[in-house]
Short mmCIF file of C-alpha atoms in Angstrom, two decimals:
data_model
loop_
_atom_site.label_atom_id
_atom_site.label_comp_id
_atom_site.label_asym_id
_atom_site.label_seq_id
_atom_site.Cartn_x
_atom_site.Cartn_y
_atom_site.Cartn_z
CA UNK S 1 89.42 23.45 64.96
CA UNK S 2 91.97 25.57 65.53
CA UNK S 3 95.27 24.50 64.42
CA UNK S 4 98.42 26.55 65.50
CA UNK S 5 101.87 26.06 63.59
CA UNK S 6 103.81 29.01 65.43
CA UNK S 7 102.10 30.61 68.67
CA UNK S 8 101.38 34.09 68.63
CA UNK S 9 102.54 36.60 71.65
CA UNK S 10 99.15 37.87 72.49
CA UNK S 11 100.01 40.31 75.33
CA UNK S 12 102.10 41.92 73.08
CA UNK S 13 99.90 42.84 70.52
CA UNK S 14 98.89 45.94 69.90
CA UNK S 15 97.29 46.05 66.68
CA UNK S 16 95.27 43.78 64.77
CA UNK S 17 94.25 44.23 60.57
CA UNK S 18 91.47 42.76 59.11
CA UNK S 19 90.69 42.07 55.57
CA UNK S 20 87.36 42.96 54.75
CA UNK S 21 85.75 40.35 51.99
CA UNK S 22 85.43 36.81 53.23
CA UNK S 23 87.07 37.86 56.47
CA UNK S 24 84.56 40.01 58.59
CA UNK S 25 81.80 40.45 55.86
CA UNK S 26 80.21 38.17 53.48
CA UNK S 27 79.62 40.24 50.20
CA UNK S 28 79.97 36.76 48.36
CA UNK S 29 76.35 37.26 46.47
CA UNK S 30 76.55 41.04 46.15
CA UNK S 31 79.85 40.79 43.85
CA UNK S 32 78.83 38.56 42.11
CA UNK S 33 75.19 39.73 40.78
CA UNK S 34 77.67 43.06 40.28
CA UNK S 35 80.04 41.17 38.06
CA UNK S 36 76.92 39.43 36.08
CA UNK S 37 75.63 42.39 35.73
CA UNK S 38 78.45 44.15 34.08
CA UNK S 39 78.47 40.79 32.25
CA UNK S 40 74.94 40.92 31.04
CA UNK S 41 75.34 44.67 29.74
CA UNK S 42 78.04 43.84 27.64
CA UNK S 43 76.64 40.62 26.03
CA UNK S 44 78.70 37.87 27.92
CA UNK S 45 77.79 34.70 29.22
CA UNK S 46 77.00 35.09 33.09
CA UNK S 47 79.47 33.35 35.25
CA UNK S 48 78.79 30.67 38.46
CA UNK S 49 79.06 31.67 41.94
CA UNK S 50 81.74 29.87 42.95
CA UNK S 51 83.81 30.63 39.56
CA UNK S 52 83.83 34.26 40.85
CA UNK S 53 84.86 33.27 44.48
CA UNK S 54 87.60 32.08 43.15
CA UNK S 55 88.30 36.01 41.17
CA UNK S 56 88.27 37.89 44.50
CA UNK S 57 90.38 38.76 46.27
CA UNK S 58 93.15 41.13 44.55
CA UNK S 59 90.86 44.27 43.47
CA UNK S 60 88.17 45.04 41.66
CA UNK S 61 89.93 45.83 38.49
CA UNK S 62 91.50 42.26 38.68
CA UNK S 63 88.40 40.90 39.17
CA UNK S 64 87.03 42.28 36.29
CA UNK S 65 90.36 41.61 34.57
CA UNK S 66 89.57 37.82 35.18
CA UNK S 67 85.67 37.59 34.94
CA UNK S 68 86.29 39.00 31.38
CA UNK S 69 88.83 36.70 30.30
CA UNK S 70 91.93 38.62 30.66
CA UNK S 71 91.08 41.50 28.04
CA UNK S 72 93.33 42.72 25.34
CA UNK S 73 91.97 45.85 25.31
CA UNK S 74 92.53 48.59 27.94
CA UNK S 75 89.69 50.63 27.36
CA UNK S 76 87.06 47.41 27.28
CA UNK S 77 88.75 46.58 30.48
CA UNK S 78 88.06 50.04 32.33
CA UNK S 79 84.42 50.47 30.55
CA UNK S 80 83.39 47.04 32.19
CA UNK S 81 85.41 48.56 35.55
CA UNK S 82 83.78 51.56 35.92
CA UNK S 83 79.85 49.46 34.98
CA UNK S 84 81.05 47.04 37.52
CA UNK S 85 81.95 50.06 40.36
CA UNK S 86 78.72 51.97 39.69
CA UNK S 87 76.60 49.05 39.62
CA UNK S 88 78.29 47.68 43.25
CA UNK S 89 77.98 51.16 44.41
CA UNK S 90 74.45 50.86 44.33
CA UNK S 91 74.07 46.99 45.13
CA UNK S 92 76.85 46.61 47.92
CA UNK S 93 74.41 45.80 50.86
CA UNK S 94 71.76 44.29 49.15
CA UNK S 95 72.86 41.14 50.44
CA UNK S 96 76.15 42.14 52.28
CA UNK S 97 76.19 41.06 56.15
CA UNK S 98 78.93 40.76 58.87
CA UNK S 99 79.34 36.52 58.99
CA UNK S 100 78.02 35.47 62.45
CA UNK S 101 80.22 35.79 65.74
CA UNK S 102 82.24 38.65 63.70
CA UNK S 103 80.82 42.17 66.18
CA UNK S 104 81.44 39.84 68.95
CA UNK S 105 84.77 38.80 67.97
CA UNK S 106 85.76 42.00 67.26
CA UNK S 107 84.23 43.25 70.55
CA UNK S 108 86.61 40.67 72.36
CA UNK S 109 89.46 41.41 70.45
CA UNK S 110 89.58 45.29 71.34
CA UNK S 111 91.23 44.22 75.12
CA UNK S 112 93.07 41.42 75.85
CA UNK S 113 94.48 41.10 79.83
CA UNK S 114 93.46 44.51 79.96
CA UNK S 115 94.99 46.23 77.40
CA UNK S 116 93.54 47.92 74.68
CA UNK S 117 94.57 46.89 70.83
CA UNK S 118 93.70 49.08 68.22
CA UNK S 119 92.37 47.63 64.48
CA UNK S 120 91.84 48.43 61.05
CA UNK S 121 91.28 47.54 58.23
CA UNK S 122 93.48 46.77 55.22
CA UNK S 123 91.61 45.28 52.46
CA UNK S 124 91.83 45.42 48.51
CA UNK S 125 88.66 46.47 47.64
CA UNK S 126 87.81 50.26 46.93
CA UNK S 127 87.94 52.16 49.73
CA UNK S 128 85.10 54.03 49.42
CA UNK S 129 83.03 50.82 48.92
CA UNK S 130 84.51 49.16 52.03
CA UNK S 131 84.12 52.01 54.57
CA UNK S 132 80.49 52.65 53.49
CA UNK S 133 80.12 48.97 53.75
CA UNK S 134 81.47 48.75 57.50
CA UNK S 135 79.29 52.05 58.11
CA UNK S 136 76.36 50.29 57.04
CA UNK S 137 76.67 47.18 59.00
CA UNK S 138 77.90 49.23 62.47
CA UNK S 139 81.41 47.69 62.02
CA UNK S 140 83.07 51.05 61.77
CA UNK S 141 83.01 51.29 65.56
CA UNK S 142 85.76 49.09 65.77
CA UNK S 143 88.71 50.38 63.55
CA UNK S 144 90.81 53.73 63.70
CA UNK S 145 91.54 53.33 60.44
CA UNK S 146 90.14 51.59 56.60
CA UNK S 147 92.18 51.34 53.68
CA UNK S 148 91.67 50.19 50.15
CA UNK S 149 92.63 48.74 47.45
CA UNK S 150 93.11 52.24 45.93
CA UNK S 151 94.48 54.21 48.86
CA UNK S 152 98.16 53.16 48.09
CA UNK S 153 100.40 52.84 44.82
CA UNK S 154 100.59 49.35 45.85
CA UNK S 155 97.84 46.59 46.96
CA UNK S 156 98.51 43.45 49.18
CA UNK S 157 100.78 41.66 49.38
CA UNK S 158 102.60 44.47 49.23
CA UNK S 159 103.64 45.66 52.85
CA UNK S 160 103.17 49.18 52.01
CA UNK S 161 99.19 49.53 53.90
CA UNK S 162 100.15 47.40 56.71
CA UNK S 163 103.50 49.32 57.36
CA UNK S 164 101.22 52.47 56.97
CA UNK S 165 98.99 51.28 60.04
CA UNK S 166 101.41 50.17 61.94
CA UNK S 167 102.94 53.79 61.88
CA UNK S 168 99.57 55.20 62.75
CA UNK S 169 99.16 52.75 65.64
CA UNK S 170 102.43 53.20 66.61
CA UNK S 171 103.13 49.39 67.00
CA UNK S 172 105.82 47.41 65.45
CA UNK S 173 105.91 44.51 63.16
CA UNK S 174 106.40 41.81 66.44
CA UNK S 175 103.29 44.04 67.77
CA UNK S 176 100.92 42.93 64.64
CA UNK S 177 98.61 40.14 63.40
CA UNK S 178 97.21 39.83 60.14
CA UNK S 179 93.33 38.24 59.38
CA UNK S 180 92.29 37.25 56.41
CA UNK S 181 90.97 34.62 54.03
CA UNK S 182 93.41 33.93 51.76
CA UNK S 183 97.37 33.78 51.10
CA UNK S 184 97.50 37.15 49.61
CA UNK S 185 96.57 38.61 53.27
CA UNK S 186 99.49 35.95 54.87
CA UNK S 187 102.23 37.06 52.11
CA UNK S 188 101.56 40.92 53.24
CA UNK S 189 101.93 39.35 56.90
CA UNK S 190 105.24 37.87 55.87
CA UNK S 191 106.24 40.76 53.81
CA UNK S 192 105.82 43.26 56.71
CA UNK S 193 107.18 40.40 59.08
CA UNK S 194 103.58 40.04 60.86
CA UNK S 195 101.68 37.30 62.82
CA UNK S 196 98.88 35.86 60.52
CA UNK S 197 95.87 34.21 61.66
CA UNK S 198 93.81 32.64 58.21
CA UNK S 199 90.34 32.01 58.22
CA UNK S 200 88.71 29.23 56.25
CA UNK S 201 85.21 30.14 56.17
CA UNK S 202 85.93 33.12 53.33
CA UNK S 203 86.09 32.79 49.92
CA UNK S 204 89.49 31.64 49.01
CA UNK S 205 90.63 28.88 52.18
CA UNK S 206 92.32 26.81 49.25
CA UNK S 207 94.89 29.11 48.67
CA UNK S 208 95.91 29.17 52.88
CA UNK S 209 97.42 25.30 51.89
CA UNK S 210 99.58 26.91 49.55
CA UNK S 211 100.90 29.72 51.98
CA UNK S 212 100.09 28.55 55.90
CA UNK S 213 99.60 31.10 58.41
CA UNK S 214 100.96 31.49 61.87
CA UNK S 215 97.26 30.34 63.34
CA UNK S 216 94.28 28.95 60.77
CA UNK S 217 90.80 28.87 62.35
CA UNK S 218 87.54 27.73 60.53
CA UNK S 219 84.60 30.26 62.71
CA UNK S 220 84.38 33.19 63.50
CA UNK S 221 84.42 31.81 67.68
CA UNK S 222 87.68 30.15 66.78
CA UNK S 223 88.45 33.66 65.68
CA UNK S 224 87.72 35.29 68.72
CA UNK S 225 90.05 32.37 70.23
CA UNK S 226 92.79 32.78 68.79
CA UNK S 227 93.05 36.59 69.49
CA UNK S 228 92.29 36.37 73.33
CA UNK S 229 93.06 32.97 74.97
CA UNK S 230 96.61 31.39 76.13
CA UNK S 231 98.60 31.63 74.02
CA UNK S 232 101.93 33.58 75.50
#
């Protein structure tokens, strides 16, 4: 169902950003065999599926951060970092697949009324990881424009990436909608003074009660909805 708290001017948007993990693709089981496996080689305890779920999200440094326990040590930290990037490298679309409705959505979302949006993507992952990844699956099509995790000084929520797009696009911040999963992508909305749209089929919907969105949706169809029918 798609539940609306503030309604979104869609013939004036111009740009849309995506977050990439638990937004358009669902790498849920490739992570986490990475982060076991980085586990395993340094003699931890494996950790539960949906224990890691809840790790994604800011990075993969932070995620390593946390599936270690919050290490004292730097250089354990960016030994199990670099394992965990080299391993993922290698692993990312083992199991990695766009969720269903997503091309379509995204197909739909390029015009609405006749006027053609441009979209990226603005996700914390690596961004070599993620742009191979939407290679891979045929998403790059759609998006001018993928940055990562790394590709700033800063990572959501900071504004910085999203103000960077919107440059490139040339659209302003009334001009913009934000989709992800979780309330780190609506806090960069908010920080850059975005629309958000939140998805609840990704890996972190619990946290979108905390911080609501402007629009939350739970498919990708409702998805599709919310960026191209009636509303403004």
């Amino acid at each position: 169902m798609i539940r609306t708290f503030r309604p979104i001017p869609l013939k004036k948007i111009k740009l849309v950003l995506f977050d990439l993990d638990g937004t358009l693709i669902d790498s849920e089981l490739d992570l986490a065999n990475s982060v076991n496996a980085m586990l395993r080689h340094f003699g931890r305890n494996e950790l539960p599926l949906e224990v890691i779920d809840t790790y994604i999200g800011d990075g993969a440094p932070m995620l390593i951060r946390r599936a270690l326990g919050d290490p004292a040590h730097a250089q354990v930290l960016q030994e199990a970092l670099n394992y965990f990037l080299l391993y993922y490298r290698e692993h990312k679309l083992d199991n990695t697949r766009p969720y269903d409705g997503i091309p379509q959505a995204l197909q739909q979302a390029e015009i609405c009324d006749g006027i053609s949006r441009q979209m990226a993507v603005l996700t914390n992952k690596p961004v070599r990881a993620s742009r191979d990844i939407l290679a891979g699956l045929g998403l790059s099509k759609f998006f001018f424009q993928t940055y990562g995790g790394n590709s700033f000084e800063t990572k959501k929520p900071d504004p910085l990436g999203a103000q960077t797009l919107m440059r490139e696009a040339g659209a302003e911040a009334d001009e913009t909608v934000m989709v992800g999963d979780s309330e780190v992508d609506v806090l960069t909305a908010r920080n850059a003074n975005l629309w958000s749209i939140g998805v609840t089929y990704g890996f972190a919907p619990h946290t979108l009660e905390r911080t609501h969105p402007d629009i939350l949706v739970d498919t990708p169809e409702e998805l599709e909805q919310a960026l191209t029918v009636g509303q403004g």
